[in-house]
PDB file of C-alpha atoms in Angstrom:
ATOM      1  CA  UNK A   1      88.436  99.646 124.453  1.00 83.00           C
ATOM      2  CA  UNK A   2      85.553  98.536 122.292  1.00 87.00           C
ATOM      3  CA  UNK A   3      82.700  97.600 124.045  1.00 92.00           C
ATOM      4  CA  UNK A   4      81.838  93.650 123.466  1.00 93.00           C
ATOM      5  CA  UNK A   5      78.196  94.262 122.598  1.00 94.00           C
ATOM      6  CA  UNK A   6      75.187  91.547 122.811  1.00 96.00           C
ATOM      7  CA  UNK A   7      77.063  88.511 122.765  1.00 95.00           C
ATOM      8  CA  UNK A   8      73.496  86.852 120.822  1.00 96.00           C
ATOM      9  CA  UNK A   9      73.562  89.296 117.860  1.00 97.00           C
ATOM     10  CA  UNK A  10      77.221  88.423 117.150  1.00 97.00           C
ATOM     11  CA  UNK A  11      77.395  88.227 113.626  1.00 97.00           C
ATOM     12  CA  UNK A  12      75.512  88.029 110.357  1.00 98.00           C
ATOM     13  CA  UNK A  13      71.792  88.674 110.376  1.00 98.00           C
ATOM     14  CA  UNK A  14      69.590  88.752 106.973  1.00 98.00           C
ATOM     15  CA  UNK A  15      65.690  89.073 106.134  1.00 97.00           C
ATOM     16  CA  UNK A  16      64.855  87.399 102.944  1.00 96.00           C
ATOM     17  CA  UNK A  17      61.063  88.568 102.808  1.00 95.00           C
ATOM     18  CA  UNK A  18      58.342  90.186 104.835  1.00 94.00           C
ATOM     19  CA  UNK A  19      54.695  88.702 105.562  1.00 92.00           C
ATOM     20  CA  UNK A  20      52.911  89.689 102.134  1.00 92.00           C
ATOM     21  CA  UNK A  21      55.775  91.180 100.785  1.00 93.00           C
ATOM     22  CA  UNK A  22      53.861  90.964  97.176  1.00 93.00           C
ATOM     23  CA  UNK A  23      50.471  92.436  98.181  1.00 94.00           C
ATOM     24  CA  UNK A  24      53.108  95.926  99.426  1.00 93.00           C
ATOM     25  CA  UNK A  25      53.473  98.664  97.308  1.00 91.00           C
ATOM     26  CA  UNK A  26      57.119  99.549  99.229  1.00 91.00           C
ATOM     27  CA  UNK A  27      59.186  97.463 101.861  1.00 94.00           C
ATOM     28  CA  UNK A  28      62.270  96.939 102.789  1.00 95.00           C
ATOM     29  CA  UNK A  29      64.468  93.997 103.152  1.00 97.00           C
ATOM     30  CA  UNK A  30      67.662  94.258 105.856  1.00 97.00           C
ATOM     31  CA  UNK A  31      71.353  92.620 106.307  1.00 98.00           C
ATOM     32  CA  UNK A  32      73.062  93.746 109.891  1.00 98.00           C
ATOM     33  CA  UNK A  33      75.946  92.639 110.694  1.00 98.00           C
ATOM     34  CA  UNK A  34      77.352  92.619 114.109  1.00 98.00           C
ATOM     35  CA  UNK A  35      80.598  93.134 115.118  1.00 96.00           C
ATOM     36  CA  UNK A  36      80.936  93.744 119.240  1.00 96.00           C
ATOM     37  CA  UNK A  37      79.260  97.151 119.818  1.00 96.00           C
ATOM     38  CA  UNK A  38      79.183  98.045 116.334  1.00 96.00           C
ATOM     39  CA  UNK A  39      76.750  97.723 113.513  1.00 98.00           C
ATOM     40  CA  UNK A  40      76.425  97.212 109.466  1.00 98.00           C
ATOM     41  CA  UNK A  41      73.220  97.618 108.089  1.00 98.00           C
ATOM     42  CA  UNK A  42      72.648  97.105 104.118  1.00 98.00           C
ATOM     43  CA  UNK A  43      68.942  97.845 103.893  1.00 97.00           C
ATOM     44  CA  UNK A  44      67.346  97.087 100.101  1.00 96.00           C
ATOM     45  CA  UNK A  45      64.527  98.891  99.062  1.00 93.00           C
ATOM     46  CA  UNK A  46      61.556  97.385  96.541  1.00 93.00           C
ATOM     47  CA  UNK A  47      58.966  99.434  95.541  1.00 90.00           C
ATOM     48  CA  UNK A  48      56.310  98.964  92.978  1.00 87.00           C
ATOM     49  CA  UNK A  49      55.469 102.535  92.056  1.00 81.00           C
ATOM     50  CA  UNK A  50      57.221 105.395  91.521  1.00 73.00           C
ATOM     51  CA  UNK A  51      56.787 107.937  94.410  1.00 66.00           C
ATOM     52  CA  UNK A  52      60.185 109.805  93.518  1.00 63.00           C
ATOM     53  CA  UNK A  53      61.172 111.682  90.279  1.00 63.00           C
ATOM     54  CA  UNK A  54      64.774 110.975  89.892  1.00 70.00           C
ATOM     55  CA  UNK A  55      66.715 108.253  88.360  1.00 77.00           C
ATOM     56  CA  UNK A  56      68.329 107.290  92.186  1.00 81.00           C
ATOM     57  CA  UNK A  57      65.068 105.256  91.949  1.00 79.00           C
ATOM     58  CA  UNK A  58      65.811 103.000  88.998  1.00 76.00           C
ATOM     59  CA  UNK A  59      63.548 100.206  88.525  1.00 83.00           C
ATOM     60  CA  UNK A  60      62.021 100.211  91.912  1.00 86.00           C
ATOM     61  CA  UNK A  61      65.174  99.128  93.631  1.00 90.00           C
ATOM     62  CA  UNK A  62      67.716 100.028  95.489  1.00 91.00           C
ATOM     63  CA  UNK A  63      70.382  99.560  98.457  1.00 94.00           C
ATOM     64  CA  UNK A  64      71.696 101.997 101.089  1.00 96.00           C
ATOM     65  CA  UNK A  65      74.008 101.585 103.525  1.00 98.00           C
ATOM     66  CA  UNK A  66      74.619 102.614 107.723  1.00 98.00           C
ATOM     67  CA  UNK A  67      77.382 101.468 109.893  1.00 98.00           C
ATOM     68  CA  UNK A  68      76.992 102.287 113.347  1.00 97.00           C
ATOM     69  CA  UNK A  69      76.788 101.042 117.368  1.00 97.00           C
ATOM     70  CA  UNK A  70      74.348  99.372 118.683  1.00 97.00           C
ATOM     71  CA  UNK A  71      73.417  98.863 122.308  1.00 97.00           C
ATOM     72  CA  UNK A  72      70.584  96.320 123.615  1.00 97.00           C
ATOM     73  CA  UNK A  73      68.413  97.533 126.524  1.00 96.00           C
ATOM     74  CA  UNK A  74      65.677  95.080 127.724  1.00 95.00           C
ATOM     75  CA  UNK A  75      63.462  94.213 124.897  1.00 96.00           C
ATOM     76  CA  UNK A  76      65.097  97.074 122.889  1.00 97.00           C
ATOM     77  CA  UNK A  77      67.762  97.347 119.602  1.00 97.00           C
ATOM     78  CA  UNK A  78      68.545 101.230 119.997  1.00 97.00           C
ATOM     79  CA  UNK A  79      70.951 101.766 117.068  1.00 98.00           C
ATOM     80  CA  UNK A  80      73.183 105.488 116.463  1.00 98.00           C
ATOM     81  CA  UNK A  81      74.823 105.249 113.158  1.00 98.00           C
ATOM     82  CA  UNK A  82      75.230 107.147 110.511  1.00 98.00           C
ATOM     83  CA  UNK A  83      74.448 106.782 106.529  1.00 98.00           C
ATOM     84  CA  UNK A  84      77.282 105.489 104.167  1.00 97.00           C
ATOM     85  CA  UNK A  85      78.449 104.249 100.639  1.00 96.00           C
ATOM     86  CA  UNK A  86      78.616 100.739 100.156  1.00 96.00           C
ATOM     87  CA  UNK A  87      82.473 101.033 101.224  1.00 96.00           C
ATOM     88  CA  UNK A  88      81.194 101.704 104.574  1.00 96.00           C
ATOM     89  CA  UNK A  89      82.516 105.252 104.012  1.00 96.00           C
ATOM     90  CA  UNK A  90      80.483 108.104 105.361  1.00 94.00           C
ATOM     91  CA  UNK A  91      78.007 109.766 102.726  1.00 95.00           C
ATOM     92  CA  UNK A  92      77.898 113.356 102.685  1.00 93.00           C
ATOM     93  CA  UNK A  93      76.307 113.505  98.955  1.00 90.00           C
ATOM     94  CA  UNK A  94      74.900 111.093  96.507  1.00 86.00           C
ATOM     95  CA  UNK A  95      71.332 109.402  96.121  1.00 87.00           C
ATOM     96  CA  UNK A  96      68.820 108.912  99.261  1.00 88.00           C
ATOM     97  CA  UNK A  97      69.558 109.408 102.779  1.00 92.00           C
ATOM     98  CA  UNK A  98      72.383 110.816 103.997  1.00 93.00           C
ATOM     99  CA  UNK A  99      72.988 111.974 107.705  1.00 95.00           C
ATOM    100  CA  UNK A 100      72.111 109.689 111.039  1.00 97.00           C
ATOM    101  CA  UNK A 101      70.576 106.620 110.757  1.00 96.00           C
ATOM    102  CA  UNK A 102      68.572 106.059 114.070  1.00 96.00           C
ATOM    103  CA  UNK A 103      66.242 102.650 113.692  1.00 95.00           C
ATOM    104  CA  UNK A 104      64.384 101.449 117.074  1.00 95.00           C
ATOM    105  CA  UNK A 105      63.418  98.266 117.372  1.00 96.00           C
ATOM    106  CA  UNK A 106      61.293  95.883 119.556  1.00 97.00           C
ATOM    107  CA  UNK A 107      63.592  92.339 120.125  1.00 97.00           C
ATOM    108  CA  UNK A 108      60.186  90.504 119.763  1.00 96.00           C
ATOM    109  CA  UNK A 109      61.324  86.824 119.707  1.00 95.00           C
ATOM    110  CA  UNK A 110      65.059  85.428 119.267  1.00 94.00           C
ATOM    111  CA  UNK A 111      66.479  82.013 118.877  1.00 94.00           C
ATOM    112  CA  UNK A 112      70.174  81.467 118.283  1.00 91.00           C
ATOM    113  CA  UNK A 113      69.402  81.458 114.677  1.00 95.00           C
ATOM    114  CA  UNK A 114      66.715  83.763 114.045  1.00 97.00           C
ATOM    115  CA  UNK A 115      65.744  86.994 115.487  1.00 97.00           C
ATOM    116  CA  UNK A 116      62.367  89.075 114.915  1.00 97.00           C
ATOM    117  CA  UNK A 117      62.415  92.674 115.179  1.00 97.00           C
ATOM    118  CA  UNK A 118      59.796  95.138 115.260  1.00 95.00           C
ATOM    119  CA  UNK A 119      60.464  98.425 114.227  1.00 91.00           C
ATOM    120  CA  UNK A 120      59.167 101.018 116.146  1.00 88.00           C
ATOM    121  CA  UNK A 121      58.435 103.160 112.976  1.00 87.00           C
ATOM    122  CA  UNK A 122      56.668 100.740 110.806  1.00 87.00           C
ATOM    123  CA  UNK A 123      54.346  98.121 110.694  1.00 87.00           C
ATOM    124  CA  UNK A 124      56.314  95.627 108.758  1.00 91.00           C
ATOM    125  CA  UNK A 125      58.262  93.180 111.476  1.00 93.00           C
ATOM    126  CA  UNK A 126      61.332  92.081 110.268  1.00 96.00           C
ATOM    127  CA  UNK A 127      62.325  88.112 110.515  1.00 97.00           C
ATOM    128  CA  UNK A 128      65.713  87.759 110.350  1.00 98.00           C
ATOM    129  CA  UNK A 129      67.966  84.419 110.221  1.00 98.00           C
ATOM    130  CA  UNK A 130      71.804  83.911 111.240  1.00 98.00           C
ATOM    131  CA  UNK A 131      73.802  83.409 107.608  1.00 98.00           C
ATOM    132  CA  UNK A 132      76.867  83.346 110.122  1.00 97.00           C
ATOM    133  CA  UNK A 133      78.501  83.639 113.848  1.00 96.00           C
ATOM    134  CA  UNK A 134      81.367  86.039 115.296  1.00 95.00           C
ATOM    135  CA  UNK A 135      82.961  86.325 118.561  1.00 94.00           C
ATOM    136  CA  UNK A 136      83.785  89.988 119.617  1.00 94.00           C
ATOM    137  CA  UNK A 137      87.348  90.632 120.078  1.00 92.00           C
ATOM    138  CA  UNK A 138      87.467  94.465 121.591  1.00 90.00           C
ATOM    139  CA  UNK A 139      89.638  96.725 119.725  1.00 87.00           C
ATOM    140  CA  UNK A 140      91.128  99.874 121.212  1.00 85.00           C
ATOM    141  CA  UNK A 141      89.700 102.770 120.347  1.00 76.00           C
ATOM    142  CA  UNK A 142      91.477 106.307 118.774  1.00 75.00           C
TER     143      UNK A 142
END
């Protein structure tokens, strides 16, 4: 059976902006959504100059996605997952990162509708609010 995961992260999570946001050249905004031991994570890219040649780059914009589990230890968000389309499909080709997607991140404060994270490779903390709430019903798994 599926595991029933942090029963405080149950459902949808998103970051509208990070401190100074328009003094960065690059930062990222994130959507997780939790689902018992398992994680979505839609994480949207801004930059303001172009550091890539290639047209996967656009304007300065763009979106990739991870889906994943997740497990909480002490203070910590340890998540394994893996890069995918927007389908939630894995990616195996196609525009920016592909492969594992293995975030760590500091639970610095939480409320039961917002959650800051630090991330243990950045400096940018990431303030997330609750857009919505899920209870974990465990599926079996093949």
């Amino acid at each position: 059976m599926q595991n029933p995961g942090a029963e405080f992260l149950q459902g949808s999570w998103i970051a509208e902006s990070v401190p100074n946001q328009d003094k960065l050249q690059r930062y990222e905004l994130y959507d997780f959504k939790f689902n018992c031991d398992s994680v979505y994570v839609k994480i949207k890219t801004f930059s303001k100059t172009k550091m890539d040649i290639d047209s996967c780059y656009g304007n300065g914009e763009w979106s990739e996605y991870a889906r994943g589990v997740y497990v909480v230890r002490g203070d910590s968000l340890i998540i394994e997952a893996t890069y995918t389309h927007e389908n939630w499909r894995q990616k195996l080709t196609g525009c920016h990162h592909i492969g594992q997607y293995l975030p760590r991140f500091k639970i610095a404060q939480q409320t039961s509708d917002s959650l800051y994270l630090e991330n243990r490779y950045s400096h940018i903390p990431i303030e997330l609010r609750k857009t919505a709430t899920t209870t974990c019903i465990p599926k079996e798994v093949y």
